[in-house]
Short mmCIF file of C-alpha atoms in Angstrom, two decimals:
data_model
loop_
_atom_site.label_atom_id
_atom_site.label_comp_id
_atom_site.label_asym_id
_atom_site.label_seq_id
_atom_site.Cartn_x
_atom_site.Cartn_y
_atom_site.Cartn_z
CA UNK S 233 -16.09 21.50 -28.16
CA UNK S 234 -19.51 20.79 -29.46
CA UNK S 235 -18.93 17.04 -28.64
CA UNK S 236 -18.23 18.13 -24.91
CA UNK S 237 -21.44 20.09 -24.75
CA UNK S 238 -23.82 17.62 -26.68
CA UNK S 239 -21.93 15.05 -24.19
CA UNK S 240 -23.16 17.83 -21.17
CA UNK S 241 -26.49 17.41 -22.00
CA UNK S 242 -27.02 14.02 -22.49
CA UNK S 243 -25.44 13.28 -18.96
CA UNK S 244 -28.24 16.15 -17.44
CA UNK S 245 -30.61 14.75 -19.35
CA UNK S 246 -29.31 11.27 -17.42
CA UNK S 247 -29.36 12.04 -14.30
CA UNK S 248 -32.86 12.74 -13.77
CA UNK S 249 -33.02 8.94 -14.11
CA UNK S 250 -33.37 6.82 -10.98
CA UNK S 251 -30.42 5.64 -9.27
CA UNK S 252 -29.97 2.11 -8.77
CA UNK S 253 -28.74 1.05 -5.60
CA UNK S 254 -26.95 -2.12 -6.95
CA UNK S 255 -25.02 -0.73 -9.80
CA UNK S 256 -21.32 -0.16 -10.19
CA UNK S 257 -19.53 1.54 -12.98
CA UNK S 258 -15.98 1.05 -13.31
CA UNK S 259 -12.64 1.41 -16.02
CA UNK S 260 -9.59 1.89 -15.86
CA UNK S 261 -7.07 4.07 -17.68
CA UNK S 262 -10.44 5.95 -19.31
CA UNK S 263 -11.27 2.41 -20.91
CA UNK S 264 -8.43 1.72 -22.43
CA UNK S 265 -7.98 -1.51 -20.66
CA UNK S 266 -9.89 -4.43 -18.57
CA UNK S 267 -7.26 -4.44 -15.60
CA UNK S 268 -5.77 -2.70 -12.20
CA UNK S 269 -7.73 -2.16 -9.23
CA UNK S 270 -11.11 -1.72 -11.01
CA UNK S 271 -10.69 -5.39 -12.54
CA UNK S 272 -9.65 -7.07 -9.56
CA UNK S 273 -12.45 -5.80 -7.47
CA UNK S 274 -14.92 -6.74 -10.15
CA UNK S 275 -13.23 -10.42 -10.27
CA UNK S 276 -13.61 -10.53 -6.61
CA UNK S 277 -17.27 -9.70 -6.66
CA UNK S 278 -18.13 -12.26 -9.38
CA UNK S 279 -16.58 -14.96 -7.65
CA UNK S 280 -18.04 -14.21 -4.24
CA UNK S 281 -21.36 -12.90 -5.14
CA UNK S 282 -24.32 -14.16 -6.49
CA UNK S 283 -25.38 -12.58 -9.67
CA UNK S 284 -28.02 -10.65 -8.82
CA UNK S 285 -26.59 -8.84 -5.96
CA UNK S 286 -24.27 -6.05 -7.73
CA UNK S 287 -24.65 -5.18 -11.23
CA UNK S 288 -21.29 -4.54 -12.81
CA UNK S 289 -20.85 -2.37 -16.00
CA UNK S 290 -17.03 -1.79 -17.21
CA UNK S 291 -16.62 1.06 -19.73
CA UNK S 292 -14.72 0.67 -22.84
CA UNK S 293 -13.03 2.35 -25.71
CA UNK S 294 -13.20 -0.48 -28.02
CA UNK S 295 -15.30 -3.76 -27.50
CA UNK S 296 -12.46 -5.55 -29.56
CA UNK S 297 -11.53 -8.70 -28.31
CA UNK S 298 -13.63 -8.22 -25.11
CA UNK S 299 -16.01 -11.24 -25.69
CA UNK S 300 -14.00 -13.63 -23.26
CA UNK S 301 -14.93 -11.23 -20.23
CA UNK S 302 -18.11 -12.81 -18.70
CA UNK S 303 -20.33 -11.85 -15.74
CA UNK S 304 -20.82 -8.37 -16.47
CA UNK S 305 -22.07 -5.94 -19.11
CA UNK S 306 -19.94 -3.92 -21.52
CA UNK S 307 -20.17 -0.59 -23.07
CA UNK S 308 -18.50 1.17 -25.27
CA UNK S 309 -16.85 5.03 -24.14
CA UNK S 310 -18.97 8.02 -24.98
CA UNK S 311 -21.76 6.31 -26.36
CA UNK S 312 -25.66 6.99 -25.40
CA UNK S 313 -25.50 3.89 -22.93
CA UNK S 314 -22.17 5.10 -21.46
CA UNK S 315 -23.30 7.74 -19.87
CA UNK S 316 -27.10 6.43 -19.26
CA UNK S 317 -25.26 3.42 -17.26
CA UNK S 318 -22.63 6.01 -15.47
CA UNK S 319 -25.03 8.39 -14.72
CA UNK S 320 -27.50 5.79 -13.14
CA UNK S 321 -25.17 3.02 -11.41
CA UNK S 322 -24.99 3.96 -7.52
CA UNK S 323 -20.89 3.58 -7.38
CA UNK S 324 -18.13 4.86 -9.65
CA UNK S 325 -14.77 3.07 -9.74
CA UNK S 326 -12.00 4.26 -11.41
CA UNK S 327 -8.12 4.45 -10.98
CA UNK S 328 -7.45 7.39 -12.48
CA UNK S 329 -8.71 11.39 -12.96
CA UNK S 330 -12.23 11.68 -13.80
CA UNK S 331 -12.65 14.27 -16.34
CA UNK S 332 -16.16 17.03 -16.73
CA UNK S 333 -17.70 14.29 -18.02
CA UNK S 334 -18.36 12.89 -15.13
CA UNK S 335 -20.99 15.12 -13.43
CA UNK S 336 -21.29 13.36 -9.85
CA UNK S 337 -24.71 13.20 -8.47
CA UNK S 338 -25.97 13.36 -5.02
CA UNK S 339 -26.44 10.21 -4.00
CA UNK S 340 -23.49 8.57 -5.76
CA UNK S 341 -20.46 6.95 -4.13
CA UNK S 342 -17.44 7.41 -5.77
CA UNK S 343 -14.14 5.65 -5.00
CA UNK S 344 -10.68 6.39 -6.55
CA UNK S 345 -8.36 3.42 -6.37
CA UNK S 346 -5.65 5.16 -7.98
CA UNK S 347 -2.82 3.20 -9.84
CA UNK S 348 -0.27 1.84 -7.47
CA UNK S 349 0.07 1.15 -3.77
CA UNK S 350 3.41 3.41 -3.55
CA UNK S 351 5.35 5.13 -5.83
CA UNK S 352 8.77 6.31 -6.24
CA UNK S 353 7.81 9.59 -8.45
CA UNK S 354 6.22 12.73 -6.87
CA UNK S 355 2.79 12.95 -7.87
CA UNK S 356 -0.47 15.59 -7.64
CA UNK S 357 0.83 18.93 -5.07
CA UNK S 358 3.89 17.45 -4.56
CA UNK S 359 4.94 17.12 -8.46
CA UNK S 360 2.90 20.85 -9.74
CA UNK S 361 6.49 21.92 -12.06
CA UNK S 362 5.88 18.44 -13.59
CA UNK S 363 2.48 18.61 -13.97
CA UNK S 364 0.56 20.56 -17.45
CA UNK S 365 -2.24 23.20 -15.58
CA UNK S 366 -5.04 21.05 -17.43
CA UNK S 367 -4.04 17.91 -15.43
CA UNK S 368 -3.94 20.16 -12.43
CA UNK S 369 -6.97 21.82 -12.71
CA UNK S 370 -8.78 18.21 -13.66
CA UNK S 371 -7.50 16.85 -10.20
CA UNK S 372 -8.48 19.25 -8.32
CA UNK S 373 -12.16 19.05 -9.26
CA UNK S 374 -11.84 15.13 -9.56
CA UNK S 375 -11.12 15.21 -6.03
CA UNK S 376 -13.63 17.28 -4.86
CA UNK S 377 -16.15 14.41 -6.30
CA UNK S 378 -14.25 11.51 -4.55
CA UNK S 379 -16.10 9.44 -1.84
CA UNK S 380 -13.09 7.42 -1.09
CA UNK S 381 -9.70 6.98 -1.85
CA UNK S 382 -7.75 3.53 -1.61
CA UNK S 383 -4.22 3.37 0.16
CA UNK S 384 -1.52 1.08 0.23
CA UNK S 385 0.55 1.98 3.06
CA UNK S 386 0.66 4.58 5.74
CA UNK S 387 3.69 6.68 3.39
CA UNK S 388 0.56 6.93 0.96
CA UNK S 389 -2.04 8.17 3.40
CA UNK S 390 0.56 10.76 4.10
CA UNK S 391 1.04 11.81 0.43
CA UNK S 392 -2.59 11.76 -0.08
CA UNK S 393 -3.66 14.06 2.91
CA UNK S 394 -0.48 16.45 1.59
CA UNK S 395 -0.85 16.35 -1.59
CA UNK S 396 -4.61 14.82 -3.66
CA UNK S 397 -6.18 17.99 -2.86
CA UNK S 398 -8.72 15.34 -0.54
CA UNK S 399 -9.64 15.67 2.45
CA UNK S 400 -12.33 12.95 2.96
CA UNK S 401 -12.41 9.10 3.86
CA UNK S 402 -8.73 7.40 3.12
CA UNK S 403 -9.35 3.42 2.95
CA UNK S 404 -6.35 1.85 4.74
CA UNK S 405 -6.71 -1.89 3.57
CA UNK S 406 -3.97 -2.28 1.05
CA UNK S 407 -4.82 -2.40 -2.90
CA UNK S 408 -7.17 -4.85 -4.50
CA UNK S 409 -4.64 -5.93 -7.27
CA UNK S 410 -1.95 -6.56 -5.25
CA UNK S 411 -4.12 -9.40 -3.33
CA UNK S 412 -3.39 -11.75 -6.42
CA UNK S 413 0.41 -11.39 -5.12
CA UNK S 414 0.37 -12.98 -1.83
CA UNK S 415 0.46 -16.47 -3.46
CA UNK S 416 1.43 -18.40 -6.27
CA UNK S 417 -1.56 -19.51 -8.31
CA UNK S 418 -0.94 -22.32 -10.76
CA UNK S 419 -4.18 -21.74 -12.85
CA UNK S 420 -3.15 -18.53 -12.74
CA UNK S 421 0.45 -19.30 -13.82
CA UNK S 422 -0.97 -21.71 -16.69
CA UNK S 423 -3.05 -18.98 -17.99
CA UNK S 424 -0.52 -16.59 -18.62
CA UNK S 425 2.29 -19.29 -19.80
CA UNK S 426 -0.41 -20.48 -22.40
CA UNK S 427 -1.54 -17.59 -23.73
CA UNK S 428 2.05 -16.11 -24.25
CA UNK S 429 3.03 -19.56 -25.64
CA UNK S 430 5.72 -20.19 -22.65
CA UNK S 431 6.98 -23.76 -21.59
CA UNK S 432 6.23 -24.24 -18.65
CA UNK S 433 9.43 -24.93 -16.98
CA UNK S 434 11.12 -21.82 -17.69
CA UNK S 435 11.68 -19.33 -15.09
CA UNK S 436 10.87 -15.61 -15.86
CA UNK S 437 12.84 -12.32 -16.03
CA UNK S 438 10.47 -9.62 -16.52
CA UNK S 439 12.01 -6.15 -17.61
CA UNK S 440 9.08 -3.59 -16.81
CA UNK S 441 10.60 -0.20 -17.52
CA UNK S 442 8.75 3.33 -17.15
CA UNK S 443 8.39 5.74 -19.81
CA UNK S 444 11.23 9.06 -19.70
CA UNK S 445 9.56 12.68 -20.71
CA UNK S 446 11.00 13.19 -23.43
CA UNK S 447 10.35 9.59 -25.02
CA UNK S 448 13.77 9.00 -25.25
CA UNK S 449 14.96 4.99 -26.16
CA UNK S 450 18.69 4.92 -25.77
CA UNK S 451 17.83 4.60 -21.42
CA UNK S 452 16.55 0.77 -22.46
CA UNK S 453 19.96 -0.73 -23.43
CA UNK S 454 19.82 -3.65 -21.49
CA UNK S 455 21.82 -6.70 -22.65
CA UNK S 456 19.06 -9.62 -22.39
CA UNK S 457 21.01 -12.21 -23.82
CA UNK S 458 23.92 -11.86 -21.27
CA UNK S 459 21.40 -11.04 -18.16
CA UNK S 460 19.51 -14.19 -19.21
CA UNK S 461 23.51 -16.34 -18.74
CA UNK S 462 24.06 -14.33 -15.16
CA UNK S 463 20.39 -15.29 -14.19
CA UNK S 464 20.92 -19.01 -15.08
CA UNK S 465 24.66 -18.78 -13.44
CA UNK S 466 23.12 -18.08 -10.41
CA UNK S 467 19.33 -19.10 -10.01
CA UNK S 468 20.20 -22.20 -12.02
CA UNK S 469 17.33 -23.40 -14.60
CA UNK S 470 16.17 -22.15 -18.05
CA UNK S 471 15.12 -18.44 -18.13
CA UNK S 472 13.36 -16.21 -20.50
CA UNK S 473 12.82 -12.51 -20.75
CA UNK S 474 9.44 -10.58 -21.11
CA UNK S 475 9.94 -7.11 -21.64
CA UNK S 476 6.78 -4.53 -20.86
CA UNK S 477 7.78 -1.12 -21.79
CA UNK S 478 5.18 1.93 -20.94
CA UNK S 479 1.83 2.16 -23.07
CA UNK S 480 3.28 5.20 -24.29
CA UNK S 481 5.82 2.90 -26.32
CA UNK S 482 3.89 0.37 -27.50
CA UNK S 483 4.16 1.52 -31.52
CA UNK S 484 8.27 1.52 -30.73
CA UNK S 485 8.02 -1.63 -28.79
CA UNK S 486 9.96 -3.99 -31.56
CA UNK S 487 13.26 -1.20 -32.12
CA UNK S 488 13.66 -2.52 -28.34
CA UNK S 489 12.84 -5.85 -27.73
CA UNK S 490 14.73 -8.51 -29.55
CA UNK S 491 16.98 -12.08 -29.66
CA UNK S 492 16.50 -14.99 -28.42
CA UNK S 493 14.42 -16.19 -25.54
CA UNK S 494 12.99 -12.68 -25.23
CA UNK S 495 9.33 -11.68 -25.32
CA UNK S 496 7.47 -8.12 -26.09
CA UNK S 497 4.92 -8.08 -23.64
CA UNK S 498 3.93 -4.37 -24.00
CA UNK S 499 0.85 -5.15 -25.08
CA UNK S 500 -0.13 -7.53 -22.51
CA UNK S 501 -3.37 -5.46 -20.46
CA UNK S 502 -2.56 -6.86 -16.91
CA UNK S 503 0.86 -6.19 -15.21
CA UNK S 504 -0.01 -7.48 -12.26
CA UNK S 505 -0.38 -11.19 -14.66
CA UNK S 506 2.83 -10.76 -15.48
CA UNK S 507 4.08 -10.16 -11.70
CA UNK S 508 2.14 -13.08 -10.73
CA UNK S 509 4.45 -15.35 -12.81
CA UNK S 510 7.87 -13.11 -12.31
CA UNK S 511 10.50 -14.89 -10.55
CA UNK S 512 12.75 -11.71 -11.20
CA UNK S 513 11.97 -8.08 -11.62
CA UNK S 514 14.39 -5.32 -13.52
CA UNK S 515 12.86 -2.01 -13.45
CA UNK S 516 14.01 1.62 -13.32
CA UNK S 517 11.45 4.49 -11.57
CA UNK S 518 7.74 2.18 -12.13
CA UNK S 519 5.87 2.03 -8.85
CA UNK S 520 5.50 -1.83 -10.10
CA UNK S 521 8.82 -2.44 -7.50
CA UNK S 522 6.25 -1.61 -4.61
CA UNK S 523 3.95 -4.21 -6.38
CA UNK S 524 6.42 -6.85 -6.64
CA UNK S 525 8.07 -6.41 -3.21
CA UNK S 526 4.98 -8.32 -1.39
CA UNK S 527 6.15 -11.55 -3.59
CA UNK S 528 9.90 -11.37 -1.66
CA UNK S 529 11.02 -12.32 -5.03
CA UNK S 530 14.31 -10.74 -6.24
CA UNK S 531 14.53 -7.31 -8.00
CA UNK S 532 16.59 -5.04 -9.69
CA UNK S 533 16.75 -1.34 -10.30
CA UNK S 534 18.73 -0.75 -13.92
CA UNK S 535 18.54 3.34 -13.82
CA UNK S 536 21.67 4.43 -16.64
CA UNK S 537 20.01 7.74 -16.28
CA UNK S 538 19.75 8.34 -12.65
CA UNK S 539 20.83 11.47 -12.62
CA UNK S 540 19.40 13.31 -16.26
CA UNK S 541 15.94 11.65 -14.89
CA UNK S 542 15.87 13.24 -11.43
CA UNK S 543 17.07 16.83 -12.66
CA UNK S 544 14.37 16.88 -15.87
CA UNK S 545 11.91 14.48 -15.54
CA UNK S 546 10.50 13.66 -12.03
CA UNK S 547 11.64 14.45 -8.40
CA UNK S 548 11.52 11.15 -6.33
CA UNK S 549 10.15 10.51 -2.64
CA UNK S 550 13.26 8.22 -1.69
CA UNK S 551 16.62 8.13 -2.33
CA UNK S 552 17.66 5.13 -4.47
CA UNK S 553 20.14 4.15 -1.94
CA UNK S 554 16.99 4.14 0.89
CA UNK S 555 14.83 1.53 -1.74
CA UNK S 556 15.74 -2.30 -0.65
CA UNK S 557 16.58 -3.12 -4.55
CA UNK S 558 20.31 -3.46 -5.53
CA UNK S 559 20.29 -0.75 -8.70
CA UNK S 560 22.75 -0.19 -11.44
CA UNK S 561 23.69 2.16 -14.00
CA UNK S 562 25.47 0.15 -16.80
CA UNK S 563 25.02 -3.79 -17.35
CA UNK S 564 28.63 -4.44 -15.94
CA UNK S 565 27.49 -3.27 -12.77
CA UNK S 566 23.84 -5.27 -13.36
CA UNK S 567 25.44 -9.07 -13.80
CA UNK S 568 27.23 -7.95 -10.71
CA UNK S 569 24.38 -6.89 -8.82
CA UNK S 570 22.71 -10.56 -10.08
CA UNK S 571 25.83 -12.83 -9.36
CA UNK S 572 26.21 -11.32 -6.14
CA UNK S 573 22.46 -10.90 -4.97
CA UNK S 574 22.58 -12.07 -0.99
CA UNK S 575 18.75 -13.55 -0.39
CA UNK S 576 19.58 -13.32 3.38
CA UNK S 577 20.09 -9.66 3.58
CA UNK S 578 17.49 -8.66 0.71
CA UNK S 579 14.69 -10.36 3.13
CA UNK S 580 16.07 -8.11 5.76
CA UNK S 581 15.94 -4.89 3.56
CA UNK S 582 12.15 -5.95 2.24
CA UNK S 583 11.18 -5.98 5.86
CA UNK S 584 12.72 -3.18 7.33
CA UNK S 585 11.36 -0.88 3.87
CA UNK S 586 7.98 -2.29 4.71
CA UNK S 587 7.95 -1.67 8.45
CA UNK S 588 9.01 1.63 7.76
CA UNK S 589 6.46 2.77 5.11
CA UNK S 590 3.82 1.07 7.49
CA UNK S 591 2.36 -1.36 4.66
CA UNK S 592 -1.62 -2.20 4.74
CA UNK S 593 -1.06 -4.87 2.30
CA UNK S 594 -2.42 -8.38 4.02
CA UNK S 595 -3.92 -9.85 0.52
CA UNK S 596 -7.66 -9.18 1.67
CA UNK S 597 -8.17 -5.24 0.27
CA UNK S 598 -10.91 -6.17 -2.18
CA UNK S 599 -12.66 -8.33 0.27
CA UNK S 600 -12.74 -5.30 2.94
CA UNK S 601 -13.94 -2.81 0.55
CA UNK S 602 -16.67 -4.74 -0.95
CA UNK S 603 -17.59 -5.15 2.50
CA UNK S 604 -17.82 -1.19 2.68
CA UNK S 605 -19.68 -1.26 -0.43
CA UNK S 606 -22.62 -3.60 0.95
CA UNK S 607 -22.78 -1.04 3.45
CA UNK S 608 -23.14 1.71 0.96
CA UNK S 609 -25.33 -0.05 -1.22
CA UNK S 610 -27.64 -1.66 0.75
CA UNK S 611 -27.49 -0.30 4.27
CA UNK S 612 -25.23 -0.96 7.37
CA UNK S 613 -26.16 -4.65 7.71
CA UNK S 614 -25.83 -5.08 3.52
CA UNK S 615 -29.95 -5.33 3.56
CA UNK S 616 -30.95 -9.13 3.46
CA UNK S 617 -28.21 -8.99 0.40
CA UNK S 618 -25.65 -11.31 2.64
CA UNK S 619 -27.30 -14.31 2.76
CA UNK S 620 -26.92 -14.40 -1.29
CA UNK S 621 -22.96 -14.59 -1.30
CA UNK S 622 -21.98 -17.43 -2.98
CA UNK S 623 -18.65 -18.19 -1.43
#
């Protein structure tokens, strides 16, 4: 508690410090990690913008192994220069709660990106049994602060008007790190191959699971070793598995993931990486299967606990049956689903599912919010600002 209130002060004592009209502040998952929405809108701004037109600060809990990120300063979570750079920089980013340390000033611009473009699990209003009353009463005033609010699709806009206790600007322009999805990039592709020590001409399975209440394990049973034989039967080429359980299980991560030609990825900081390079998905209730869908590539629902998950742990906003995925609850009925997998009619599902959620996803969302943000920053015309872009 005394942390909180020496933490109080300092910020008060920061914010009669001038604004600067050029600074943004981001982090994501309260600086646990360099990646989601926040990181691809900073990646889009260093490439497109000369340096001097935004100053970028990203928050972060450790600086470990941050000395390959370039083109932007660093600081470390709850230090003095923490909250002297986020109680000074102009715009907040962030893609999750802010907490009461974050005391929004007057003249700041806050946008909330949230964490996926659209999700299977009730969230916020529509998820309150769920939901502990700290979270709930956090959201609440976290909303109350936000500016903006990023959506995916028109289904989101819908659950955000019901249920984010917001009622200002919704952003309908799809999600900044879902943009990397719309194509395949090879340097991209060699990155992540190299850095997880992958030849390059295997094909990837990617099992991205999400985490259960109650932290239970026995729900990840999947046989890799005879998924990888189906895969190969019927996609042809050499395959290997990565498997990226939830942060949560990240210190149980090797009771799960094991044999041959099978990778623990958990650790890896940027899913959307990983989707990049995914030829096929297997996941249960993550919102990553809205992610993957814009790459058309083939995925699979493996949900053994269907039933257990929607009485205790989270209601759902569609019916597995209404999702365009073939899903499975044993991994008999999973190499069936794979053997059997019709491209033809899984094109036609993907299209009708994303007609019918009314997608905003076209593969531009960062460029169209920075956009807004010269606006913000610099005035309606982005000042003299725009003839600096370095595109």
């Amino acid at each position: 508690m005394l942390k909180k209130y020496l933490a109080l002060a300092v910020m008060y004592l920061f914010n009669c410090f001038p604004i600067k009209k050029n600074k943004i502040f981001l982090y994501s998952y309260y600086g646990s990690q360099y990646g989601c929405n926040p990181k691809y809108i900073t990646e889009y701004i260093l490439r497109n913008y000369s340096n001097n037109m935004f100053d970028i600060v990203w928050a972060f809990n450790t600086m470990q192994n941050k000395e390959q990120l370039n083109g932007f300063r660093k600081v470390k979570t709850m230090s003095l220069r923490y909250f002297y750079e986020l109680c000074t920089s102009k715009v907040v980013i962030t893609n999750f709660r802010t907490t009461d340390l974050y005391i929004k000033r007057k003249h700041q611009y806050y946008i909330q990106t949230w964490h996926s473009s659209l999700r299977l699990k009730k969230i916020e209003q529509d998820a309150l049994n769920s939901l502990p009353t700290e979270y709930i009463s956090m959201a609440k005033k976290d909303s109350l602060k936000c500016d903006l609010l990023l959506s995916g699709c028109e289904f989101s806009t819908r659950i955000f008007e019901r249920a984010f206790w917001y009622k200002g600007k919704i952003f309908e322009h799809g999600t900044p790190r879902n943009d990397v999805l719309f194509s395949r990039n090879s340097y991209l592709r060699e990155k992540v191959f190299s850095e997880l020590k992958i030849k390059s001409n295997k094909k990837i399975v990617l099992y991205a699971p999400t985490f259960r209440k109650d932290n239970r394990l026995d729900v990840y049973n999947l046989n890799y070793s005879e998924a990888l034989e189906k895969l190969k039967s019927k996609f042809k080429g050499e395959w290997i598995f990565l498997v990226r359980l939830h942060p949560h299980l990240l210190s149980k991560s090797y009771e799960l993931v094991m044999g041959d030609d099978v990778i623990d990825v958990t650790a890896y900081d940027d899913i959307q990486e990983l989707l990049s390079i995914t030829d096929v998905l297997i996941t249960d209730y993550s919102s990553l299967m809205f992610d993957f869908l814009i790459t058309k590539r083939p995925c699979f629902l493996y949900i053994p606990d269907i039933k257990e998950y929607e009485k205790n742990d989270r209601d759902l906003y569609f019916e597995i049956k209404e999702l365009p995925f073939l899903s499975s609850v044993n991994n008999l009925e999973l190499l069936f689903q794979i053997e059997h997998f019709n491209e033809k009619e899984y094109q036609q599902f993907l299209n009708r599912f994303l007609k019918s959620v009314g997608s905003f996803e076209k593969g531009n969302a960062s460029q169209k919010l920075i956009m807004h943000l010269e606006e913000i920053c610099f005035g309606k015309n982005g000042g003299n600002y725009n003839a600096k872009k370095a595109i």
